């Protein structure tokens, strides 16, 4: 008998909790030869999410709950869930039922065949705004052109992974995790599992632009140092341009091509241009330095307020 663990992060999902549990449980109890556990991670929701989860956990001992002291973000919530899993394979799934739990048996079959990371690849995405689709596409293009590891596009965190992959991920102390990148980075036997992504069951997305930008930055900076190298390129280009400007300024002075006003223009162009280059450079540097600072503090990635059905 094998055991499957399901990890579900939840942030203000009171409208979704019961439907999510019911649909999942129906699939899980009907699995032959599998025990199961569900680990819900309440990521600091202040609505009825925790109350509803507590009720479910009281009725079903296979349901475990981890509740954060505040909102630490989706990736931290999944990370916490992974620390507590006891199964032989682990499914990560969103609470909003965009990723259908009914696909679990099919994914388990792939795991039994020896695949170790079965990641959901979205063939289509229903009910998501043009803006979200466009930004997601741009993000994966940029990420893959910069990153040293291939990170599959149209892929979220919906995936079934083998215990040993989770053990590997759990052994990584880094913060600001970009899990889908890490799951790709660790290697092992990967399988792209195509599926159709549904519309959110209820409620609104919990990923506003700000959180998407943070996730994108974690993805790019966590998996590439190329932005640092671009700095060098920018520096060389700016030196070439300033040299051309210098030659032009000298020649125009010697041959009296220009009056004073034209000189003023070229100075302004140069100053603003190089100020811009420097600001961009400092900004990129600060992103890395900020993360070094984060890691060096060794603060915990999340704080658990309480747990239910977990010793
Ligand atoms: N989520 C979370 N913490 C957050 C934001 C989101 O735990 O700070 C959870 C959320 O409850 C959901 C999953 O992460 O289960 C994905 O979020 P959502 O469905 O809102 O993102 P989208 O599908 O719109 O990208
Ligand atoms: Mg969603």
PDB file of C-alpha atoms in Angstrom, residues 111-279:
ATOM      1  CA  UNK A 111       4.273   7.790 -11.085  1.00  0.00           C
ATOM      2  CA  UNK A 112       3.862   4.017 -10.805  1.00  0.00           C
ATOM      3  CA  UNK A 113       5.532   3.761 -14.211  1.00  0.00           C
ATOM      4  CA  UNK A 114       8.613   5.360 -12.710  1.00  0.00           C
ATOM      5  CA  UNK A 115       8.247   9.051 -13.467  1.00  0.00           C
ATOM      6  CA  UNK A 116       9.430  11.168 -10.579  1.00  0.00           C
ATOM      7  CA  UNK A 117       8.189  14.658 -11.401  1.00  0.00           C
ATOM      8  CA  UNK A 118       4.879  14.727 -13.235  1.00  0.00           C
ATOM      9  CA  UNK A 119       4.197  18.389 -13.854  1.00  0.00           C
ATOM     10  CA  UNK A 120       0.963  19.777 -15.173  1.00  0.00           C
ATOM     11  CA  UNK A 121       1.359  21.583 -18.471  1.00  0.00           C
ATOM     12  CA  UNK A 122      -1.590  23.767 -19.369  1.00  0.00           C
ATOM     13  CA  UNK A 123      -2.958  23.047 -22.803  1.00  0.00           C
ATOM     14  CA  UNK A 124      -5.513  25.789 -22.328  1.00  0.00           C
ATOM     15  CA  UNK A 125      -6.442  28.237 -19.622  1.00  0.00           C
ATOM     16  CA  UNK A 126     -10.063  29.087 -19.136  1.00  0.00           C
ATOM     17  CA  UNK A 127     -11.326  32.248 -17.513  1.00  0.00           C
ATOM     18  CA  UNK A 128      -8.040  34.079 -17.212  1.00  0.00           C
ATOM     19  CA  UNK A 129      -7.633  37.642 -18.376  1.00  0.00           C
ATOM     20  CA  UNK A 130      -5.746  38.516 -21.582  1.00  0.00           C
ATOM     21  CA  UNK A 131      -3.405  40.539 -19.395  1.00  0.00           C
ATOM     22  CA  UNK A 132      -2.538  37.526 -17.232  1.00  0.00           C
ATOM     23  CA  UNK A 133      -1.991  35.284 -20.241  1.00  0.00           C
ATOM     24  CA  UNK A 134       0.209  37.876 -21.942  1.00  0.00           C
ATOM     25  CA  UNK A 135       2.317  38.637 -18.873  1.00  0.00           C
ATOM     26  CA  UNK A 136       2.732  34.925 -18.147  1.00  0.00           C
ATOM     27  CA  UNK A 137       3.938  34.305 -21.704  1.00  0.00           C
ATOM     28  CA  UNK A 138       6.395  37.199 -21.591  1.00  0.00           C
ATOM     29  CA  UNK A 139       7.646  36.051 -18.209  1.00  0.00           C
ATOM     30  CA  UNK A 140       8.466  32.513 -19.312  1.00  0.00           C
ATOM     31  CA  UNK A 141      10.142  33.797 -22.498  1.00  0.00           C
ATOM     32  CA  UNK A 142      12.361  36.135 -20.491  1.00  0.00           C
ATOM     33  CA  UNK A 143      13.024  33.557 -17.804  1.00  0.00           C
ATOM     34  CA  UNK A 144      14.089  30.879 -20.235  1.00  0.00           C
ATOM     35  CA  UNK A 145      16.314  33.180 -22.238  1.00  0.00           C
ATOM     36  CA  UNK A 146      18.100  34.176 -19.031  1.00  0.00           C
ATOM     37  CA  UNK A 147      18.054  31.030 -16.967  1.00  0.00           C
ATOM     38  CA  UNK A 148      20.626  28.253 -16.993  1.00  0.00           C
ATOM     39  CA  UNK A 149      18.017  25.527 -16.490  1.00  0.00           C
ATOM     40  CA  UNK A 150      15.081  24.952 -18.794  1.00  0.00           C
ATOM     41  CA  UNK A 151      11.930  25.910 -16.931  1.00  0.00           C
ATOM     42  CA  UNK A 152       8.831  24.547 -18.655  1.00  0.00           C
ATOM     43  CA  UNK A 153       6.372  27.190 -19.753  1.00  0.00           C
ATOM     44  CA  UNK A 154       2.622  26.990 -19.137  1.00  0.00           C
ATOM     45  CA  UNK A 155       3.404  25.224 -15.919  1.00  0.00           C
ATOM     46  CA  UNK A 156       2.344  26.188 -12.429  1.00  0.00           C
ATOM     47  CA  UNK A 157       2.863  24.350  -9.189  1.00  0.00           C
ATOM     48  CA  UNK A 158       0.348  21.612  -9.985  1.00  0.00           C
ATOM     49  CA  UNK A 159       2.442  18.449  -9.990  1.00  0.00           C
ATOM     50  CA  UNK A 160       2.872  14.962  -8.572  1.00  0.00           C
ATOM     51  CA  UNK A 161       6.360  14.234  -7.298  1.00  0.00           C
ATOM     52  CA  UNK A 162       8.174  11.321  -5.772  1.00  0.00           C
ATOM     53  CA  UNK A 163       9.133  11.343  -2.113  1.00  0.00           C
ATOM     54  CA  UNK A 164      12.851  11.565  -2.884  1.00  0.00           C
ATOM     55  CA  UNK A 165      12.341  14.727  -4.936  1.00  0.00           C
ATOM     56  CA  UNK A 166      10.560  16.330  -2.012  1.00  0.00           C
ATOM     57  CA  UNK A 167      13.351  15.247   0.325  1.00  0.00           C
ATOM     58  CA  UNK A 168      15.800  16.984  -1.999  1.00  0.00           C
ATOM     59  CA  UNK A 169      13.724  20.167  -2.085  1.00  0.00           C
ATOM     60  CA  UNK A 170      13.322  20.039   1.712  1.00  0.00           C
ATOM     61  CA  UNK A 171      17.072  19.921   2.117  1.00  0.00           C
ATOM     62  CA  UNK A 172      17.472  23.284   0.396  1.00  0.00           C
ATOM     63  CA  UNK A 173      17.641  26.122   2.873  1.00  0.00           C
ATOM     64  CA  UNK A 174      17.183  28.955   0.361  1.00  0.00           C
ATOM     65  CA  UNK A 175      14.441  31.530   0.779  1.00  0.00           C
ATOM     66  CA  UNK A 176      12.390  33.367  -1.866  1.00  0.00           C
ATOM     67  CA  UNK A 177      11.822  30.020  -3.494  1.00  0.00           C
ATOM     68  CA  UNK A 178      10.565  29.641  -7.020  1.00  0.00           C
ATOM     69  CA  UNK A 179       9.356  26.077  -6.636  1.00  0.00           C
ATOM     70  CA  UNK A 180       8.520  25.289 -10.227  1.00  0.00           C
ATOM     71  CA  UNK A 181      12.076  26.261 -11.137  1.00  0.00           C
ATOM     72  CA  UNK A 182      13.562  24.167  -8.341  1.00  0.00           C
ATOM     73  CA  UNK A 183      11.506  21.125  -9.316  1.00  0.00           C
ATOM     74  CA  UNK A 184      12.945  21.447 -12.785  1.00  0.00           C
ATOM     75  CA  UNK A 185      16.453  22.201 -11.532  1.00  0.00           C
ATOM     76  CA  UNK A 186      16.703  19.044  -9.377  1.00  0.00           C
ATOM     77  CA  UNK A 187      16.425  16.835 -12.440  1.00  0.00           C
ATOM     78  CA  UNK A 188      15.130  13.252 -11.965  1.00  0.00           C
ATOM     79  CA  UNK A 189      12.674  11.678 -14.362  1.00  0.00           C
ATOM     80  CA  UNK A 190      10.376  14.479 -15.508  1.00  0.00           C
ATOM     81  CA  UNK A 191       7.091  14.089 -17.350  1.00  0.00           C
ATOM     82  CA  UNK A 192       4.970  16.841 -18.892  1.00  0.00           C
ATOM     83  CA  UNK A 193       1.369  16.007 -18.155  1.00  0.00           C
ATOM     84  CA  UNK A 194      -0.970  17.975 -20.401  1.00  0.00           C
ATOM     85  CA  UNK A 195      -4.282  19.139 -19.033  1.00  0.00           C
ATOM     86  CA  UNK A 196      -6.882  21.822 -19.446  1.00  0.00           C
ATOM     87  CA  UNK A 197      -6.838  24.478 -16.780  1.00  0.00           C
ATOM     88  CA  UNK A 198     -10.322  25.360 -15.625  1.00  0.00           C
ATOM     89  CA  UNK A 199     -11.816  28.553 -14.368  1.00  0.00           C
ATOM     90  CA  UNK A 200     -11.508  29.385 -10.682  1.00  0.00           C
ATOM     91  CA  UNK A 201     -14.372  27.683  -8.784  1.00  0.00           C
ATOM     92  CA  UNK A 202     -15.236  30.824  -6.790  1.00  0.00           C
ATOM     93  CA  UNK A 203     -13.638  33.998  -5.533  1.00  0.00           C
ATOM     94  CA  UNK A 204     -10.983  36.137  -7.143  1.00  0.00           C
ATOM     95  CA  UNK A 205      -7.333  35.433  -7.900  1.00  0.00           C
ATOM     96  CA  UNK A 206      -5.074  35.756  -4.857  1.00  0.00           C
ATOM     97  CA  UNK A 207      -2.218  36.749  -7.150  1.00  0.00           C
ATOM     98  CA  UNK A 208      -2.456  40.479  -7.734  1.00  0.00           C
ATOM     99  CA  UNK A 209       0.137  42.133  -9.967  1.00  0.00           C
ATOM    100  CA  UNK A 210       2.412  42.846  -6.998  1.00  0.00           C
ATOM    101  CA  UNK A 211       2.677  39.166  -6.061  1.00  0.00           C
ATOM    102  CA  UNK A 212       3.181  38.188  -9.691  1.00  0.00           C
ATOM    103  CA  UNK A 213       6.072  40.633  -9.991  1.00  0.00           C
ATOM    104  CA  UNK A 214       7.637  39.224  -6.802  1.00  0.00           C
ATOM    105  CA  UNK A 215       7.293  35.672  -8.132  1.00  0.00           C
ATOM    106  CA  UNK A 216       8.762  36.694 -11.485  1.00  0.00           C
ATOM    107  CA  UNK A 217      11.726  38.388  -9.780  1.00  0.00           C
ATOM    108  CA  UNK A 218      12.330  35.298  -7.625  1.00  0.00           C
ATOM    109  CA  UNK A 219      12.235  33.153 -10.731  1.00  0.00           C
ATOM    110  CA  UNK A 220      14.656  35.243 -12.746  1.00  0.00           C
ATOM    111  CA  UNK A 221      17.064  36.185  -9.988  1.00  0.00           C
ATOM    112  CA  UNK A 222      16.900  32.780  -8.346  1.00  0.00           C
ATOM    113  CA  UNK A 223      17.861  31.020 -11.564  1.00  0.00           C
ATOM    114  CA  UNK A 224      20.127  33.392 -13.381  1.00  0.00           C
ATOM    115  CA  UNK A 225      23.028  35.707 -12.803  1.00  0.00           C
ATOM    116  CA  UNK A 226      22.791  37.033 -16.350  1.00  0.00           C
ATOM    117  CA  UNK A 227      21.217  40.336 -15.271  1.00  0.00           C
ATOM    118  CA  UNK A 228      24.507  40.993 -13.480  1.00  0.00           C
ATOM    119  CA  UNK A 229      26.406  40.327 -16.680  1.00  0.00           C
ATOM    120  CA  UNK A 230      24.104  42.654 -18.616  1.00  0.00           C
ATOM    121  CA  UNK A 231      25.531  45.389 -16.384  1.00  0.00           C
ATOM    122  CA  UNK A 232      28.908  44.938 -18.017  1.00  0.00           C
ATOM    123  CA  UNK A 233      27.321  45.154 -21.465  1.00  0.00           C
ATOM    124  CA  UNK A 234      25.472  48.325 -20.542  1.00  0.00           C
ATOM    125  CA  UNK A 235      28.704  49.807 -19.244  1.00  0.00           C
ATOM    126  CA  UNK A 236      30.560  49.097 -22.486  1.00  0.00           C
ATOM    127  CA  UNK A 237      27.762  50.508 -24.622  1.00  0.00           C
ATOM    128  CA  UNK A 238      27.619  53.670 -22.522  1.00  0.00           C
ATOM    129  CA  UNK A 239      31.389  54.153 -22.792  1.00  0.00           C
ATOM    130  CA  UNK A 240      31.221  53.824 -26.583  1.00  0.00           C
ATOM    131  CA  UNK A 241      28.357  56.307 -26.799  1.00  0.00           C
ATOM    132  CA  UNK A 242      30.045  58.787 -24.504  1.00  0.00           C
ATOM    133  CA  UNK A 243      33.248  58.507 -26.564  1.00  0.00           C
ATOM    134  CA  UNK A 244      31.340  59.297 -29.760  1.00  0.00           C
ATOM    135  CA  UNK A 245      29.721  62.258 -28.015  1.00  0.00           C
ATOM    136  CA  UNK A 246      33.112  63.436 -26.841  1.00  0.00           C
ATOM    137  CA  UNK A 247      34.597  63.319 -30.341  1.00  0.00           C
ATOM    138  CA  UNK A 248      31.588  65.167 -31.676  1.00  0.00           C
ATOM    139  CA  UNK A 249      31.855  67.823 -28.969  1.00  0.00           C
ATOM    140  CA  UNK A 250      35.577  68.346 -29.615  1.00  0.00           C
ATOM    141  CA  UNK A 251      35.124  68.581 -33.365  1.00  0.00           C
ATOM    142  CA  UNK A 252      32.214  70.971 -33.068  1.00  0.00           C
ATOM    143  CA  UNK A 253      34.315  73.136 -30.729  1.00  0.00           C
ATOM    144  CA  UNK A 254      37.333  73.126 -33.069  1.00  0.00           C
ATOM    145  CA  UNK A 255      35.384  73.885 -36.229  1.00  0.00           C
ATOM    146  CA  UNK A 256      32.698  76.025 -34.580  1.00  0.00           C
ATOM    147  CA  UNK A 257      29.876  73.824 -35.902  1.00  0.00           C
ATOM    148  CA  UNK A 258      27.563  74.612 -33.067  1.00  0.00           C
ATOM    149  CA  UNK A 259      26.510  77.417 -30.834  1.00  0.00           C
ATOM    150  CA  UNK A 260      26.174  77.138 -27.072  1.00  0.00           C
ATOM    151  CA  UNK A 261      22.645  75.805 -27.045  1.00  0.00           C
ATOM    152  CA  UNK A 262      23.567  72.740 -29.027  1.00  0.00           C
ATOM    153  CA  UNK A 263      26.376  72.018 -26.561  1.00  0.00           C
ATOM    154  CA  UNK A 264      23.973  72.207 -23.711  1.00  0.00           C
ATOM    155  CA  UNK A 265      21.764  69.624 -25.398  1.00  0.00           C
ATOM    156  CA  UNK A 266      24.524  67.095 -25.775  1.00  0.00           C
ATOM    157  CA  UNK A 267      25.533  67.502 -22.144  1.00  0.00           C
ATOM    158  CA  UNK A 268      21.993  66.942 -21.005  1.00  0.00           C
ATOM    159  CA  UNK A 269      21.633  63.873 -23.189  1.00  0.00           C
ATOM    160  CA  UNK A 270      24.819  62.440 -21.797  1.00  0.00           C
ATOM    161  CA  UNK A 271      23.950  63.156 -18.188  1.00  0.00           C
ATOM    162  CA  UNK A 272      20.459  61.752 -18.347  1.00  0.00           C
ATOM    163  CA  UNK A 273      21.551  58.717 -20.293  1.00  0.00           C
ATOM    164  CA  UNK A 274      24.311  57.768 -17.909  1.00  0.00           C
ATOM    165  CA  UNK A 275      22.225  58.528 -14.872  1.00  0.00           C
ATOM    166  CA  UNK A 276      19.680  56.117 -16.296  1.00  0.00           C
ATOM    167  CA  UNK A 277      22.259  53.439 -16.922  1.00  0.00           C
ATOM    168  CA  UNK A 278      23.559  53.807 -13.387  1.00  0.00           C
ATOM    169  CA  UNK A 279      20.144  53.663 -11.826  1.00  0.00           C
TER     170      UNK A 279
END
